[in-house]
Short mmCIF file of C-alpha atoms in Angstrom, two decimals:
data_model
loop_
_atom_site.label_atom_id
_atom_site.label_comp_id
_atom_site.label_asym_id
_atom_site.label_seq_id
_atom_site.Cartn_x
_atom_site.Cartn_y
_atom_site.Cartn_z
CA MET A 782 -13.23 5.23 3.74
CA LYS A 783 -14.66 3.63 0.93
CA ASN A 784 -16.65 1.02 1.18
CA MET A 785 -16.29 -1.89 -1.43
CA LEU A 786 -19.52 -3.20 -3.81
CA LYS A 787 -20.30 -6.90 -4.02
CA TYR A 788 -17.98 -6.56 -7.36
CA THR A 789 -14.52 -5.96 -5.96
CA ILE A 790 -13.16 -9.83 -6.32
CA LEU A 791 -10.52 -9.08 -4.49
CA SER A 792 -11.54 -9.35 -0.56
CA LEU A 793 -9.68 -11.04 0.99
CA GLY A 794 -7.99 -10.56 2.07
CA ILE A 795 -6.19 -8.11 2.67
CA THR A 796 2.24 -4.40 1.98
CA ALA A 797 4.22 -2.26 1.10
CA CYS A 798 4.67 -3.09 -2.50
CA ILE A 799 7.64 -1.17 -5.53
CA THR A 800 5.64 1.35 -6.63
CA SER A 801 7.01 1.37 -10.13
CA CYS A 802 5.64 -2.27 -9.89
CA GLN A 803 2.27 -0.48 -11.09
CA LYS A 804 -0.07 -0.93 -14.33
CA VAL A 805 -3.07 0.59 -15.69
CA ILE A 806 -5.63 -1.69 -17.98
CA ASP A 807 -7.74 -0.30 -20.02
CA ILE A 808 -9.82 -2.96 -21.20
CA ASN A 809 -12.87 -2.19 -23.82
CA LEU A 810 -15.13 -4.69 -22.54
CA LYS A 811 -17.42 -5.19 -25.59
CA LYS A 812 -13.90 -7.47 -26.90
CA ALA A 813 -12.23 -8.17 -23.60
CA GLU A 814 -9.93 -10.85 -24.15
CA GLN A 815 -10.03 -13.71 -21.51
CA ARG A 816 -6.78 -12.68 -19.26
CA TYR A 817 -5.96 -14.20 -15.89
CA ILE A 818 -6.75 -12.80 -12.10
CA VAL A 819 -4.59 -13.19 -9.15
CA ASP A 820 -5.38 -13.05 -6.16
CA ALA A 821 -2.42 -13.10 -3.45
CA LEU A 822 -2.15 -12.23 -0.27
CA ILE A 823 0.51 -13.36 2.31
CA THR A 824 1.29 -11.73 5.69
CA ASP A 825 3.39 -11.58 8.60
CA GLU A 826 0.51 -14.51 10.53
CA GLN A 827 2.19 -17.35 9.61
CA GLY A 828 -0.17 -19.64 7.61
CA TYR A 829 -1.85 -16.76 6.73
CA ASN A 830 -1.83 -16.39 3.20
CA PHE A 831 -3.29 -17.40 -0.37
CA VAL A 832 -3.27 -17.19 -3.99
CA THR A 833 -6.03 -18.16 -6.22
CA ILE A 834 -5.76 -18.21 -10.12
CA SER A 835 -8.59 -17.66 -12.07
CA ARG A 836 -9.29 -16.90 -16.07
CA SER A 837 -12.58 -14.99 -17.21
CA LYS A 838 -14.64 -15.87 -19.75
CA PRO A 839 -15.40 -13.82 -23.02
CA PHE A 840 -17.78 -10.81 -22.56
CA ASN A 841 -20.73 -12.55 -24.53
CA GLU A 842 -20.68 -15.33 -22.81
CA ASN A 843 -21.11 -14.50 -19.20
CA ASN A 844 -19.60 -13.16 -15.88
CA SER A 845 -18.14 -16.21 -14.47
CA PHE A 846 -15.15 -16.91 -14.42
CA GLU A 847 -13.01 -20.54 -13.65
CA ARG A 848 -10.77 -21.22 -11.08
CA ILE A 849 -7.09 -22.37 -12.29
CA TYR A 850 -6.02 -25.72 -10.20
CA ASP A 851 -2.78 -26.56 -12.07
CA ALA A 852 -0.15 -23.58 -12.41
CA THR A 853 2.94 -23.48 -10.63
CA VAL A 854 3.07 -21.45 -8.25
CA TRP A 855 5.83 -20.56 -5.60
CA ILE A 856 6.79 -17.22 -3.36
CA LYS A 857 9.99 -15.75 -2.84
CA ASP A 858 11.92 -14.41 -0.17
CA LEU A 859 13.53 -11.48 -1.82
CA GLN A 860 16.06 -10.85 1.42
CA ASP A 861 16.33 -14.40 2.73
CA ASN A 862 16.19 -16.04 -0.55
CA ILE A 863 13.75 -18.34 0.75
CA SER A 864 12.09 -20.00 -1.70
CA TYR A 865 8.37 -21.03 -0.35
CA PRO A 866 5.69 -23.33 -3.06
CA MET A 867 1.96 -22.44 -2.89
CA THR A 868 0.02 -25.63 -3.40
CA ILE A 869 -3.41 -26.66 -2.91
CA GLY A 870 -4.52 -28.86 -0.17
CA THR A 871 -7.78 -31.61 0.39
CA PHE A 872 -10.19 -29.18 2.20
CA THR A 873 -8.90 -25.88 -0.02
CA THR A 874 -9.64 -24.29 -3.42
CA ARG A 875 -6.28 -22.09 -3.31
CA TYR A 876 -2.45 -22.59 -3.74
CA THR A 877 -1.19 -21.89 -0.04
CA ASN A 878 2.33 -22.55 1.90
CA THR A 879 1.62 -22.83 6.33
CA ALA A 880 5.59 -21.94 6.30
CA LEU A 881 5.34 -18.68 5.04
CA THR A 882 5.35 -15.97 7.54
CA ALA A 883 5.91 -13.02 5.87
CA ARG A 884 8.04 -10.17 8.10
CA THR A 885 8.29 -6.27 8.40
CA GLY A 886 9.85 -4.59 5.57
CA ASN A 887 10.93 -7.27 3.37
CA SER A 888 10.82 -7.88 -0.36
CA TYR A 889 8.27 -11.22 -2.18
CA GLU A 890 8.19 -12.19 -5.37
CA LEU A 891 4.69 -14.13 -6.38
CA TYR A 892 5.97 -16.26 -9.42
CA VAL A 893 2.59 -18.07 -11.33
CA VAL A 894 3.31 -20.63 -14.22
CA ILE A 895 0.24 -21.20 -16.34
CA ARG A 896 1.04 -23.74 -19.52
CA GLU A 897 2.96 -21.13 -21.50
CA ASP A 898 1.77 -17.90 -19.70
CA THR A 899 4.50 -16.08 -16.87
CA LEU A 900 3.22 -14.19 -14.54
CA THR A 901 5.32 -12.57 -11.74
CA ALA A 902 4.64 -9.63 -8.58
CA VAL A 903 6.45 -7.48 -6.05
CA CYS A 904 5.38 -6.37 -3.07
CA THR A 905 6.96 -5.33 0.34
CA VAL A 906 5.64 -5.16 3.77
CA PRO A 907 4.54 -2.19 4.39
CA GLU A 908 7.93 -0.91 8.13
CA THR A 909 5.26 -0.07 10.63
CA LYS A 910 3.02 -2.17 11.68
CA VAL A 911 -0.45 -0.42 13.14
CA GLU A 912 -2.52 -2.94 15.64
CA LEU A 913 -5.98 -3.13 15.95
CA ASP A 914 -6.61 -1.76 19.26
CA SER A 915 -11.11 -2.97 19.71
CA ILE A 916 -14.39 -2.57 17.51
CA LYS A 917 -16.97 -0.01 19.86
CA ILE A 918 -20.61 -0.25 18.78
CA GLU A 919 -22.33 3.46 18.21
CA LEU A 920 -26.16 3.84 16.87
CA SER A 921 -25.69 5.14 12.91
CA GLU A 922 -26.15 8.37 12.06
CA PHE A 923 -28.16 7.05 9.63
CA SER A 924 -31.22 6.30 11.99
CA ARG A 925 -32.85 9.73 12.20
CA PHE A 926 -33.23 9.06 8.63
CA LEU A 927 -34.87 5.25 8.60
CA GLY A 928 -36.36 6.26 11.98
CA ARG A 929 -35.55 3.49 13.83
CA ASP A 930 -32.17 2.46 15.62
CA ILE A 931 -29.22 1.15 13.55
CA TYR A 932 -25.98 0.03 15.45
CA VAL A 933 -22.61 0.15 13.66
CA GLY A 934 -19.04 -1.25 14.34
CA VAL A 935 -15.84 1.53 14.60
CA PRO A 936 -12.78 -0.49 14.31
CA VAL A 937 -10.57 0.91 16.29
CA TYR A 938 -7.09 1.97 15.43
CA LYS A 939 -4.71 4.86 15.73
CA ASP A 940 -2.76 6.23 12.25
CA PRO A 941 1.12 6.54 13.03
CA PRO A 942 1.94 10.51 12.48
CA GLY A 943 3.30 11.42 8.86
CA ARG A 944 1.64 10.47 5.18
CA GLY A 945 1.74 7.68 3.53
CA ASN A 946 -0.07 4.33 5.14
CA TYR A 947 -2.87 3.09 3.50
CA TYR A 948 -5.02 0.15 5.14
CA LEU A 949 -7.49 -2.47 4.36
CA LEU A 950 -10.07 -4.02 6.45
CA ARG A 951 -11.97 -7.04 6.34
CA SER A 952 -15.62 -8.01 8.39
CA TYR A 953 -17.23 -11.21 9.97
CA LEU A 954 -20.84 -11.08 10.62
CA ASN A 955 -21.58 -13.19 12.93
CA GLY A 956 -18.46 -15.96 11.58
CA LEU A 957 -19.84 -14.99 7.19
CA ASN A 958 -17.97 -12.27 5.01
CA THR A 959 -20.52 -9.75 4.63
CA LEU A 960 -19.26 -8.51 1.36
CA SER A 961 -17.96 -4.85 2.93
CA ALA A 962 -13.64 -5.41 2.85
CA SER A 963 -13.24 -1.39 3.29
CA TYR A 964 -9.51 -0.07 1.64
CA ASP A 965 -8.39 3.57 3.57
CA SER A 966 -5.25 6.52 3.62
CA ASP A 967 -4.79 8.44 6.17
CA GLU A 968 -4.73 11.92 3.17
CA PHE A 969 -8.44 13.08 5.86
CA ILE A 970 -6.75 11.23 9.71
CA ASP A 971 -2.75 11.41 9.43
CA GLY A 972 -1.88 11.11 13.26
CA GLN A 973 -5.90 10.71 14.32
CA VAL A 974 -7.93 7.61 15.42
CA ASN A 975 -10.82 5.92 13.25
CA LYS A 976 -13.55 7.13 13.48
CA SER A 977 -15.89 5.46 10.89
CA PRO A 978 -17.57 2.86 10.90
CA ILE A 979 -17.98 -0.49 9.28
CA PHE A 980 -21.34 -1.06 6.65
CA PHE A 981 -22.88 -4.76 6.44
CA ARG A 982 -23.66 -5.64 3.10
CA ASN A 983 -26.09 -8.67 2.95
CA ILE A 984 -24.79 -11.94 1.49
CA ASN A 985 -27.70 -13.10 -0.25
CA ARG A 986 -28.97 -10.04 -1.71
CA GLU A 987 -26.11 -6.78 -3.82
CA ASP A 988 -28.99 -3.75 -2.43
CA SER A 989 -30.03 -4.31 0.73
CA VAL A 990 -28.10 -3.82 3.98
CA ALA A 991 -27.86 -6.07 6.99
CA GLU A 992 -28.70 -5.70 10.11
CA PHE A 993 -26.56 -5.65 12.76
CA ASN A 994 -28.39 -7.15 15.64
CA ASN A 995 -28.17 -7.37 19.34
CA GLY A 996 -26.22 -10.47 19.76
CA ASP A 997 -24.44 -11.04 16.53
CA THR A 998 -20.54 -10.97 16.65
CA LEU A 999 -18.68 -8.83 14.71
CA SER A 1000 -14.87 -9.66 13.88
CA VAL A 1001 -13.20 -7.39 12.14
CA GLU A 1002 -9.25 -8.04 10.36
CA LEU A 1003 -6.66 -3.99 9.89
CA PHE A 1004 -4.53 -4.78 7.15
CA CYS A 1005 -1.12 -2.63 7.02
CA ILE A 1006 -0.94 -2.52 2.53
CA ALA A 1007 0.94 -0.37 0.91
CA LYS A 1008 0.18 2.72 -1.73
CA PRO A 1009 0.36 0.48 -4.98
CA VAL A 1010 -2.52 -2.45 -3.39
CA TYR A 1011 -4.63 1.00 -2.40
CA GLU A 1012 -4.07 2.20 -5.30
CA PHE A 1013 -6.22 -1.06 -6.78
CA TYR A 1014 -8.54 -1.43 -4.12
CA PHE A 1015 -9.49 2.06 -4.86
CA THR A 1016 -9.58 2.56 -8.61
CA LEU A 1017 -11.73 -0.64 -8.83
CA GLY A 1018 -14.34 0.80 -6.40
CA GLN A 1019 -14.24 3.01 -9.02
CA ASN A 1020 -15.48 0.62 -11.77
CA SER A 1021 -17.67 -1.78 -9.47
CA SER A 1022 -20.66 -1.43 -12.12
CA ALA A 1023 -18.27 -3.59 -13.38
CA ALA A 1024 -18.21 -7.65 -13.75
CA LEU A 1025 -16.10 -9.12 -11.51
CA SER A 1026 -14.91 -11.51 -14.99
CA ASN A 1027 -14.18 -8.29 -16.25
CA PRO A 1028 -13.65 -5.57 -13.96
CA ALA A 1029 -12.35 -1.60 -16.22
CA ASN A 1030 -9.45 -0.30 -15.52
CA PRO A 1031 -8.99 -1.02 -11.83
CA ARG A 1032 -4.63 -0.56 -11.27
CA SER A 1033 -2.05 -4.51 -11.38
CA ASN A 1034 0.70 -4.62 -9.43
CA VAL A 1035 1.31 -8.46 -10.78
CA TYR A 1036 2.56 -8.03 -14.97
CA GLY A 1037 2.68 -10.77 -17.36
CA LYS A 1038 0.95 -11.67 -21.35
CA ASN A 1039 -3.69 -10.26 -19.99
CA VAL A 1040 -3.40 -10.90 -16.56
CA ILE A 1041 -4.93 -8.68 -14.47
CA GLY A 1042 -4.85 -8.61 -10.23
CA VAL A 1043 -3.08 -8.03 -6.89
CA PHE A 1044 -0.30 -9.10 -4.63
CA ASN A 1045 -0.72 -8.02 -1.50
CA ALA A 1046 2.10 -8.32 1.40
CA ALA A 1047 0.46 -7.09 4.46
CA THR A 1048 0.93 -7.02 8.11
CA VAL A 1049 -2.29 -7.89 9.75
CA SER A 1050 -4.14 -8.10 12.94
CA ARG A 1051 -7.95 -8.61 13.79
CA LYS A 1052 -10.60 -7.61 17.29
CA SER A 1053 -14.20 -9.50 17.38
CA ILE A 1054 -17.42 -8.03 19.54
CA ILE A 1055 -21.02 -9.13 20.49
CA ALA A 1056 -23.12 -5.84 20.32
CA ASP A 1057 -25.27 -6.09 23.84
CA TYR A 1058 -26.92 -2.74 23.83
#
């Protein structure tokens, strides 16, 4: 399982997107233009969806970005011909729609208008939903190198036979996002039960691994995603040293002028466990 570092910008979260909607963006960081950064997720759980839109700043300023709150955003179910306006609520900074529930096998179109600019993406929810069965607590194989017992959580789910399944996992330690979103494919686990553990990172220290202690609560979300979404996270992870506002060369399935990002239509399941060892 490949673990994403702090700069893999789009957590969440988080889909069998149409393969033709992929593109590789080559970026010269020294002369990088300002660009839109889109993070969009819809799931088969009603109301669990969001769209965030940001604008990067010039590379010579700093590695930060600014949120955009005045865009017109909606998502359309291309099979049922239903459009869902996405709006920003009173207590959120993300565009959402509480009535939207993604259906397996259906394709969805993301449409964003920001002044004179239009951004679009199309994504299809996987037809097969893989459920997260449980979470196991195991002694890490790294304990012997550290000279003390280190425990990890292992999300238990069985990959269906047949290649072409892709996964995204988000983990929360004591209710906090551990910034250890992981992406995986069934290339090496086709038809098998996952045995890869979850590794945590300290939220406040990029180079520090967070401990999973007795009594801690671990929550995991398993998203079934599509190959284009997997490739976005994979290529973003390969360039994890790039700054958030100027990620280098991830594959994007969002189209438009000076835009990079991902539209992820996925199924989701979740489990929690309290460490007791």
